[in-house]
Amino acid sequence: MTAGGKVQPGLHFVATPIGSARDITLRALDVLGAADVIAAEDTRTARRLMEIHGVPVGGRKMIAYHDHSSASARSGLLKLLEEGKSIAYVSEAGTPLVADPGYQLGRAAIEAGLPVFSAPGASAALAALSVSGLASNRFLFAGFPPAQAGARRKWLSELDAAQATVILYESPKRVHRTLGELCEVLGDEREVALCRELTKRFEEVLRGTCGQVRDQVEARPVKGEIVLVIARGTGPVATEADIETALRAAMKDLPLKQAAAQVAEMLNLSKRDLYQLGLKLKDDA
């Protein structure tokens, strides 16, 4: 915001609530109240949110920008930015660009040298990670799985390569099938959390092994917005020789403390143990 309540010219990605309308930031309301133009994945949802919070649309333009918008719609928004207008872009829910059509608009604005800003806030992916009980120091947001069975199985099998907690979105129509395939590909014992309708009236989080969660929902419909959080794989167990080789390589470029921390994260080992091993290697040298 600038003096006089104006918004800086440029494209402002404004995060909106994923459920409870109160989960909006004061800055988001400021931007929505002062931007020259409101662009939205769903203009009806955006208008309703603004009504709830007493933010008048007034005579300002509200422009729909969604998955089916044409390149000419994007060009029209870029033209407004080039004229020095401020545009607030909102997703139907959550943070723009996270599994959202705003990506191409943001990319095009950046390539054109136009200013782009973020008014951060609610995100279903991070909300699910917070309540999952799974490791959060390294995570991967993977979006929606492929719709076709063969491609989806291959995609699921490749998730472990990141050696991270995985967050993905899924349709309620496919979640039973995806859970079954997760169990087949990653094993019944892999820990998962199925998070449904986060921040809404019927919020539910099912935690347990993949097999347990699959069985809990097998005989009932699962409705609403769904986020699946999957524990990282253990990966192959490193041998003593592997550990020593990795630590020696890290110590060539980093101080011992940092080298120990880097290898500990990479191999899922104790930093303290690796630090002690590093001291021994130094002494031996």
Tab-separated table of C-alpha atoms in Angstrom:
chain	number	residue	atom	x	y	z
A	1	MET	CA	0.000	0.000	0.000
A	2	THR	CA	1.124	3.546	-0.692
A	3	ALA	CA	0.186	6.822	0.958
A	4	GLY	CA	-3.495	7.654	0.578
A	5	GLY	CA	-4.578	4.007	0.595
A	6	LYS	CA	-3.545	3.342	-2.992
A	7	VAL	CA	-2.106	0.047	-4.187
A	8	GLN	CA	1.165	0.033	-6.105
A	9	PRO	CA	0.646	-0.421	-9.837
A	10	GLY	CA	1.203	-4.057	-10.771
A	11	LEU	CA	-0.221	-7.538	-10.382
A	12	HIS	CA	-1.073	-8.486	-6.790
A	13	PHE	CA	-1.682	-12.187	-6.037
A	14	VAL	CA	-4.048	-12.175	-3.052
A	15	ALA	CA	-4.539	-15.324	-0.962
A	16	THR	CA	-8.149	-15.962	0.082
A	17	PRO	CA	-9.678	-18.287	2.710
A	18	ILE	CA	-9.917	-22.009	1.964
A	19	GLY	CA	-12.977	-22.318	4.200
A	20	SER	CA	-13.596	-19.931	7.074
A	21	ALA	CA	-14.118	-16.436	5.684
A	22	ARG	CA	-12.253	-15.010	8.696
A	23	ASP	CA	-8.985	-16.560	7.453
A	24	ILE	CA	-8.147	-13.534	5.344
A	25	THR	CA	-5.373	-11.094	6.155
A	26	LEU	CA	-5.812	-7.391	6.790
A	27	ARG	CA	-3.426	-6.677	3.940
A	28	ALA	CA	-5.507	-8.811	1.559
A	29	LEU	CA	-8.565	-6.712	2.447
A	30	ASP	CA	-6.548	-3.518	1.893
A	31	VAL	CA	-5.483	-4.667	-1.576
A	32	LEU	CA	-8.977	-5.839	-2.522
A	33	GLY	CA	-10.374	-2.530	-1.346
A	34	ALA	CA	-7.950	-0.314	-3.231
A	35	ALA	CA	-6.920	-2.156	-6.424
A	36	ASP	CA	-8.078	-0.638	-9.706
A	37	VAL	CA	-9.224	-4.015	-11.062
A	38	ILE	CA	-10.252	-7.330	-9.483
A	39	ALA	CA	-9.385	-10.454	-11.497
A	40	ALA	CA	-10.726	-13.729	-10.140
A	41	GLU	CA	-10.868	-17.428	-10.887
A	42	ASP	CA	-14.554	-17.149	-9.921
A	43	THR	CA	-15.953	-13.607	-9.800
A	44	ARG	CA	-19.046	-14.732	-7.860
A	45	THR	CA	-16.899	-16.182	-5.061
A	46	ALA	CA	-14.696	-13.083	-5.017
A	47	ARG	CA	-17.710	-10.757	-4.892
A	48	ARG	CA	-19.261	-12.755	-2.042
A	49	LEU	CA	-16.018	-12.678	-0.038
A	50	MET	CA	-15.771	-8.926	-0.483
A	51	GLU	CA	-19.407	-8.494	0.595
A	52	ILE	CA	-18.783	-10.525	3.776
A	53	HIS	CA	-15.918	-8.219	4.723
A	54	GLY	CA	-17.603	-4.995	3.682
A	55	VAL	CA	-15.274	-4.286	0.767
A	56	PRO	CA	-17.269	-2.519	-1.952
A	57	VAL	CA	-16.643	-3.309	-5.599
A	58	GLY	CA	-17.972	0.115	-6.576
A	59	GLY	CA	-17.543	0.862	-10.231
A	60	ARG	CA	-14.372	-1.208	-10.578
A	61	LYS	CA	-13.955	-3.909	-13.206
A	62	MET	CA	-14.244	-7.545	-12.100
A	63	ILE	CA	-12.663	-9.800	-14.709
A	64	ALA	CA	-12.892	-13.607	-14.780
A	65	TYR	CA	-9.561	-15.394	-15.320
A	66	HIS	CA	-9.662	-19.188	-15.045
A	67	ASP	CA	-8.522	-22.457	-16.657
A	68	HIS	CA	-10.583	-21.807	-19.774
A	69	SER	CA	-9.562	-18.184	-20.268
A	70	SER	CA	-8.013	-17.438	-23.637
A	71	ALA	CA	-4.668	-15.870	-24.398
A	72	SER	CA	-6.547	-12.708	-25.371
A	73	ALA	CA	-7.998	-12.493	-21.823
A	74	ARG	CA	-4.445	-12.637	-20.453
A	75	SER	CA	-3.332	-9.995	-22.973
A	76	GLY	CA	-6.156	-7.737	-21.803
A	77	LEU	CA	-4.970	-7.926	-18.200
A	78	LEU	CA	-1.366	-7.282	-19.259
A	79	LYS	CA	-2.519	-4.207	-21.195
A	80	LEU	CA	-4.129	-2.832	-18.034
A	81	LEU	CA	-0.866	-3.423	-16.144
A	82	GLU	CA	1.092	-1.633	-18.876
A	83	GLU	CA	-1.275	1.342	-18.439
A	84	GLY	CA	-0.190	1.544	-14.797
A	85	LYS	CA	-3.232	-0.124	-13.247
A	86	SER	CA	-3.149	-2.241	-10.097
A	87	ILE	CA	-4.820	-5.658	-10.435
A	88	ALA	CA	-5.736	-7.900	-7.499
A	89	TYR	CA	-5.936	-11.530	-8.622
A	90	VAL	CA	-7.701	-14.048	-6.371
A	91	SER	CA	-8.138	-17.806	-6.670
A	92	GLU	CA	-11.464	-19.410	-5.868
A	93	ALA	CA	-9.794	-20.351	-2.557
A	94	GLY	CA	-6.267	-20.365	-1.148
A	95	THR	CA	-3.003	-18.994	-2.470
A	96	PRO	CA	-2.874	-18.062	-6.166
A	97	LEU	CA	-0.563	-20.120	-8.403
A	98	VAL	CA	-0.768	-23.237	-6.164
A	99	ALA	CA	-2.655	-25.633	-8.478
A	100	ASP	CA	-4.245	-22.519	-9.955
A	101	PRO	CA	-4.623	-20.859	-13.390
A	102	GLY	CA	-2.854	-17.674	-12.240
A	103	TYR	CA	0.552	-19.152	-13.094
A	104	GLN	CA	0.502	-18.189	-16.778
A	105	LEU	CA	-0.667	-14.682	-15.944
A	106	GLY	CA	2.141	-14.199	-13.411
A	107	ARG	CA	4.719	-15.628	-15.801
A	108	ALA	CA	3.580	-13.381	-18.625
A	109	ALA	CA	3.684	-10.288	-16.390
A	110	ILE	CA	7.214	-11.089	-15.216
A	111	GLU	CA	8.427	-11.721	-18.773
A	112	ALA	CA	6.971	-8.344	-19.777
A	113	GLY	CA	8.943	-6.663	-16.976
A	114	LEU	CA	5.794	-5.720	-15.057
A	115	PRO	CA	5.734	-5.634	-11.233
A	116	VAL	CA	4.262	-8.662	-9.423
A	117	PHE	CA	3.476	-8.774	-5.685
A	118	SER	CA	2.095	-11.294	-3.212
A	119	ALA	CA	-0.330	-10.792	-0.334
A	120	PRO	CA	0.184	-14.211	1.317
A	121	GLY	CA	-2.325	-16.094	3.421
A	122	ALA	CA	-4.280	-19.345	3.526
A	123	SER	CA	-3.002	-22.414	1.671
A	124	ALA	CA	-4.603	-25.860	1.779
A	125	ALA	CA	-1.232	-27.555	1.200
A	126	LEU	CA	0.484	-25.914	4.175
A	127	ALA	CA	-2.598	-26.220	6.389
A	128	ALA	CA	-2.656	-29.977	5.716
A	129	LEU	CA	1.071	-30.316	6.385
A	130	SER	CA	0.591	-28.507	9.711
A	131	VAL	CA	-2.058	-30.955	10.977
A	132	SER	CA	-0.680	-34.132	9.385
A	133	GLY	CA	1.858	-34.950	12.111
A	134	LEU	CA	4.403	-35.792	9.395
A	135	ALA	CA	7.898	-34.339	8.960
A	136	SER	CA	7.826	-30.754	7.694
A	137	ASN	CA	11.550	-29.951	7.362
A	138	ARG	CA	11.558	-31.130	3.729
A	139	PHE	CA	8.389	-31.407	1.669
A	140	LEU	CA	7.217	-31.520	-1.946
A	141	PHE	CA	3.916	-30.178	-3.255
A	142	ALA	CA	3.029	-32.441	-6.172
A	143	GLY	CA	-0.357	-31.052	-7.240
A	144	PHE	CA	-2.996	-33.413	-8.667
A	145	PRO	CA	-2.073	-36.980	-9.713
A	146	PRO	CA	-2.585	-37.870	-13.388
A	147	ALA	CA	-6.091	-39.100	-14.219
A	148	GLN	CA	-4.995	-42.182	-16.215
A	149	ALA	CA	-4.200	-45.285	-14.161
A	150	GLY	CA	-0.881	-46.181	-15.828
A	151	ALA	CA	0.484	-42.640	-15.671
A	152	ARG	CA	-0.727	-42.244	-12.094
A	153	ARG	CA	1.036	-45.404	-10.863
A	154	LYS	CA	4.309	-44.314	-12.477
A	155	TRP	CA	3.885	-40.823	-11.008
A	156	LEU	CA	3.245	-42.217	-7.521
A	157	SER	CA	6.263	-44.533	-7.708
A	158	GLU	CA	8.525	-41.572	-8.546
A	159	LEU	CA	7.483	-39.507	-5.522
A	160	ASP	CA	10.017	-41.188	-3.228
A	161	ALA	CA	12.927	-39.859	-5.277
A	162	ALA	CA	12.529	-36.475	-3.559
A	163	GLN	CA	13.105	-38.063	-0.121
A	164	ALA	CA	10.518	-35.639	1.259
A	165	THR	CA	7.043	-35.528	2.746
A	166	VAL	CA	4.699	-35.298	-0.250
A	167	ILE	CA	1.553	-33.154	-0.404
A	168	LEU	CA	-0.964	-33.737	-3.158
A	169	TYR	CA	-4.523	-32.753	-3.999
A	170	GLU	CA	-7.139	-35.271	-5.097
A	171	SER	CA	-10.724	-35.303	-6.301
A	172	PRO	CA	-13.285	-36.961	-3.988
A	173	LYS	CA	-14.308	-39.100	-6.976
A	174	ARG	CA	-10.809	-40.599	-7.281
A	175	VAL	CA	-9.503	-40.578	-3.723
A	176	HIS	CA	-10.463	-44.223	-2.982
A	177	ARG	CA	-8.641	-45.423	-6.085
A	178	THR	CA	-5.617	-43.250	-5.359
A	179	LEU	CA	-5.357	-44.546	-1.775
A	180	GLY	CA	-5.511	-48.131	-3.054
A	181	GLU	CA	-2.764	-47.461	-5.583
A	182	LEU	CA	-0.662	-45.644	-2.986
A	183	CYS	CA	-0.803	-48.765	-0.814
A	184	GLU	CA	0.214	-50.952	-3.755
A	185	VAL	CA	3.049	-48.688	-4.924
A	186	LEU	CA	4.455	-47.379	-1.615
A	187	GLY	CA	3.261	-50.132	0.743
A	188	ASP	CA	0.446	-50.526	3.260
A	189	GLU	CA	2.681	-49.322	6.120
A	190	ARG	CA	3.573	-45.898	4.719
A	191	GLU	CA	2.177	-43.185	6.981
A	192	VAL	CA	-0.351	-40.821	5.434
A	193	ALA	CA	-2.853	-38.160	6.464
A	194	LEU	CA	-6.078	-37.565	4.571
A	195	CYS	CA	-7.210	-33.995	5.246
A	196	ARG	CA	-10.723	-33.055	4.188
A	197	GLU	CA	-12.617	-29.750	4.243
A	198	LEU	CA	-9.876	-27.930	6.179
A	199	THR	CA	-11.127	-24.933	8.210
A	200	LYS	CA	-14.728	-25.750	7.249
A	201	ARG	CA	-17.612	-27.084	9.337
A	202	PHE	CA	-16.988	-30.742	8.543
A	203	GLU	CA	-13.186	-30.655	8.762
A	204	GLU	CA	-11.691	-34.137	9.166
A	205	VAL	CA	-8.145	-35.476	9.367
A	206	LEU	CA	-7.528	-39.222	9.148
A	207	ARG	CA	-4.010	-40.256	10.170
A	208	GLY	CA	-2.379	-43.670	10.106
A	209	THR	CA	-0.786	-46.095	7.724
A	210	CYS	CA	-1.885	-46.078	4.104
A	211	GLY	CA	-3.705	-49.363	4.668
A	212	GLN	CA	-5.522	-48.064	7.742
A	213	VAL	CA	-6.711	-44.861	6.062
A	214	ARG	CA	-7.743	-46.758	2.919
A	215	ASP	CA	-9.827	-49.156	5.011
A	216	GLN	CA	-11.420	-46.322	7.043
A	217	VAL	CA	-12.895	-44.675	3.952
A	218	GLU	CA	-13.444	-47.774	1.827
A	219	ALA	CA	-17.152	-48.127	2.576
A	220	ARG	CA	-18.151	-44.466	2.656
A	221	PRO	CA	-18.137	-41.513	0.304
A	222	VAL	CA	-15.458	-38.884	0.897
A	223	LYS	CA	-16.727	-35.417	0.048
A	224	GLY	CA	-15.201	-31.962	-0.216
A	225	GLU	CA	-11.741	-30.600	-0.843
A	226	ILE	CA	-9.085	-33.241	-0.136
A	227	VAL	CA	-5.363	-33.010	0.572
A	228	LEU	CA	-3.244	-36.154	0.994
A	229	VAL	CA	0.020	-35.915	2.909
A	230	ILE	CA	2.428	-38.848	2.504
A	231	ALA	CA	5.409	-39.576	4.733
A	232	ARG	CA	8.805	-39.658	3.083
A	233	GLY	CA	10.259	-43.041	2.211
A	234	THR	CA	13.082	-44.417	4.282
A	235	GLY	CA	15.117	-45.122	1.159
A	236	PRO	CA	18.004	-47.582	1.042
A	237	VAL	CA	19.997	-47.914	4.273
A	238	ALA	CA	23.419	-46.301	3.929
A	239	THR	CA	26.450	-48.463	4.788
A	240	GLU	CA	29.280	-47.205	7.005
A	241	ALA	CA	31.399	-46.775	3.898
A	242	ASP	CA	28.641	-44.718	2.203
A	243	ILE	CA	28.338	-42.469	5.259
A	244	GLU	CA	32.070	-41.917	5.532
A	245	THR	CA	32.386	-41.164	1.806
A	246	ALA	CA	29.523	-38.658	1.914
A	247	LEU	CA	30.917	-36.933	4.999
A	248	ARG	CA	34.460	-36.701	3.612
A	249	ALA	CA	33.076	-35.133	0.406
A	250	ALA	CA	31.004	-32.598	2.354
A	251	MET	CA	33.947	-31.701	4.613
A	252	LYS	CA	36.014	-30.671	1.594
A	253	ASP	CA	33.724	-27.691	0.979
A	254	LEU	CA	32.064	-27.015	4.337
A	255	PRO	CA	33.017	-26.586	7.995
A	256	LEU	CA	32.491	-29.791	9.980
A	257	LYS	CA	29.281	-28.661	11.682
A	258	GLN	CA	27.640	-27.740	8.378
A	259	ALA	CA	28.954	-30.865	6.659
A	260	ALA	CA	27.518	-33.070	9.414
A	261	ALA	CA	24.129	-31.323	9.169
A	262	GLN	CA	24.048	-31.672	5.371
A	263	VAL	CA	24.826	-35.404	5.400
A	264	ALA	CA	22.446	-35.987	8.323
A	265	GLU	CA	19.563	-34.538	6.323
A	266	MET	CA	20.571	-36.362	3.148
A	267	LEU	CA	20.831	-39.780	4.808
A	268	ASN	CA	18.313	-39.251	7.626
A	269	LEU	CA	20.950	-39.746	10.335
A	270	SER	CA	21.906	-38.082	13.622
A	271	LYS	CA	23.816	-34.799	13.257
A	272	ARG	CA	25.577	-35.474	16.557
A	273	ASP	CA	26.799	-38.902	15.431
A	274	LEU	CA	28.030	-37.494	12.143
A	275	TYR	CA	29.809	-34.643	13.919
A	276	GLN	CA	31.621	-37.158	16.137
A	277	LEU	CA	32.544	-39.228	13.074
A	278	GLY	CA	33.875	-36.061	11.414
A	279	LEU	CA	36.105	-35.344	14.415
A	280	LYS	CA	37.466	-38.877	14.220
A	281	LEU	CA	38.157	-38.556	10.506
A	282	LYS	CA	40.017	-35.303	11.168
A	283	ASP	CA	42.095	-36.933	13.896
A	284	ASP	CA	42.915	-39.903	11.662
A	285	ALA	CA	44.013	-37.524	8.930
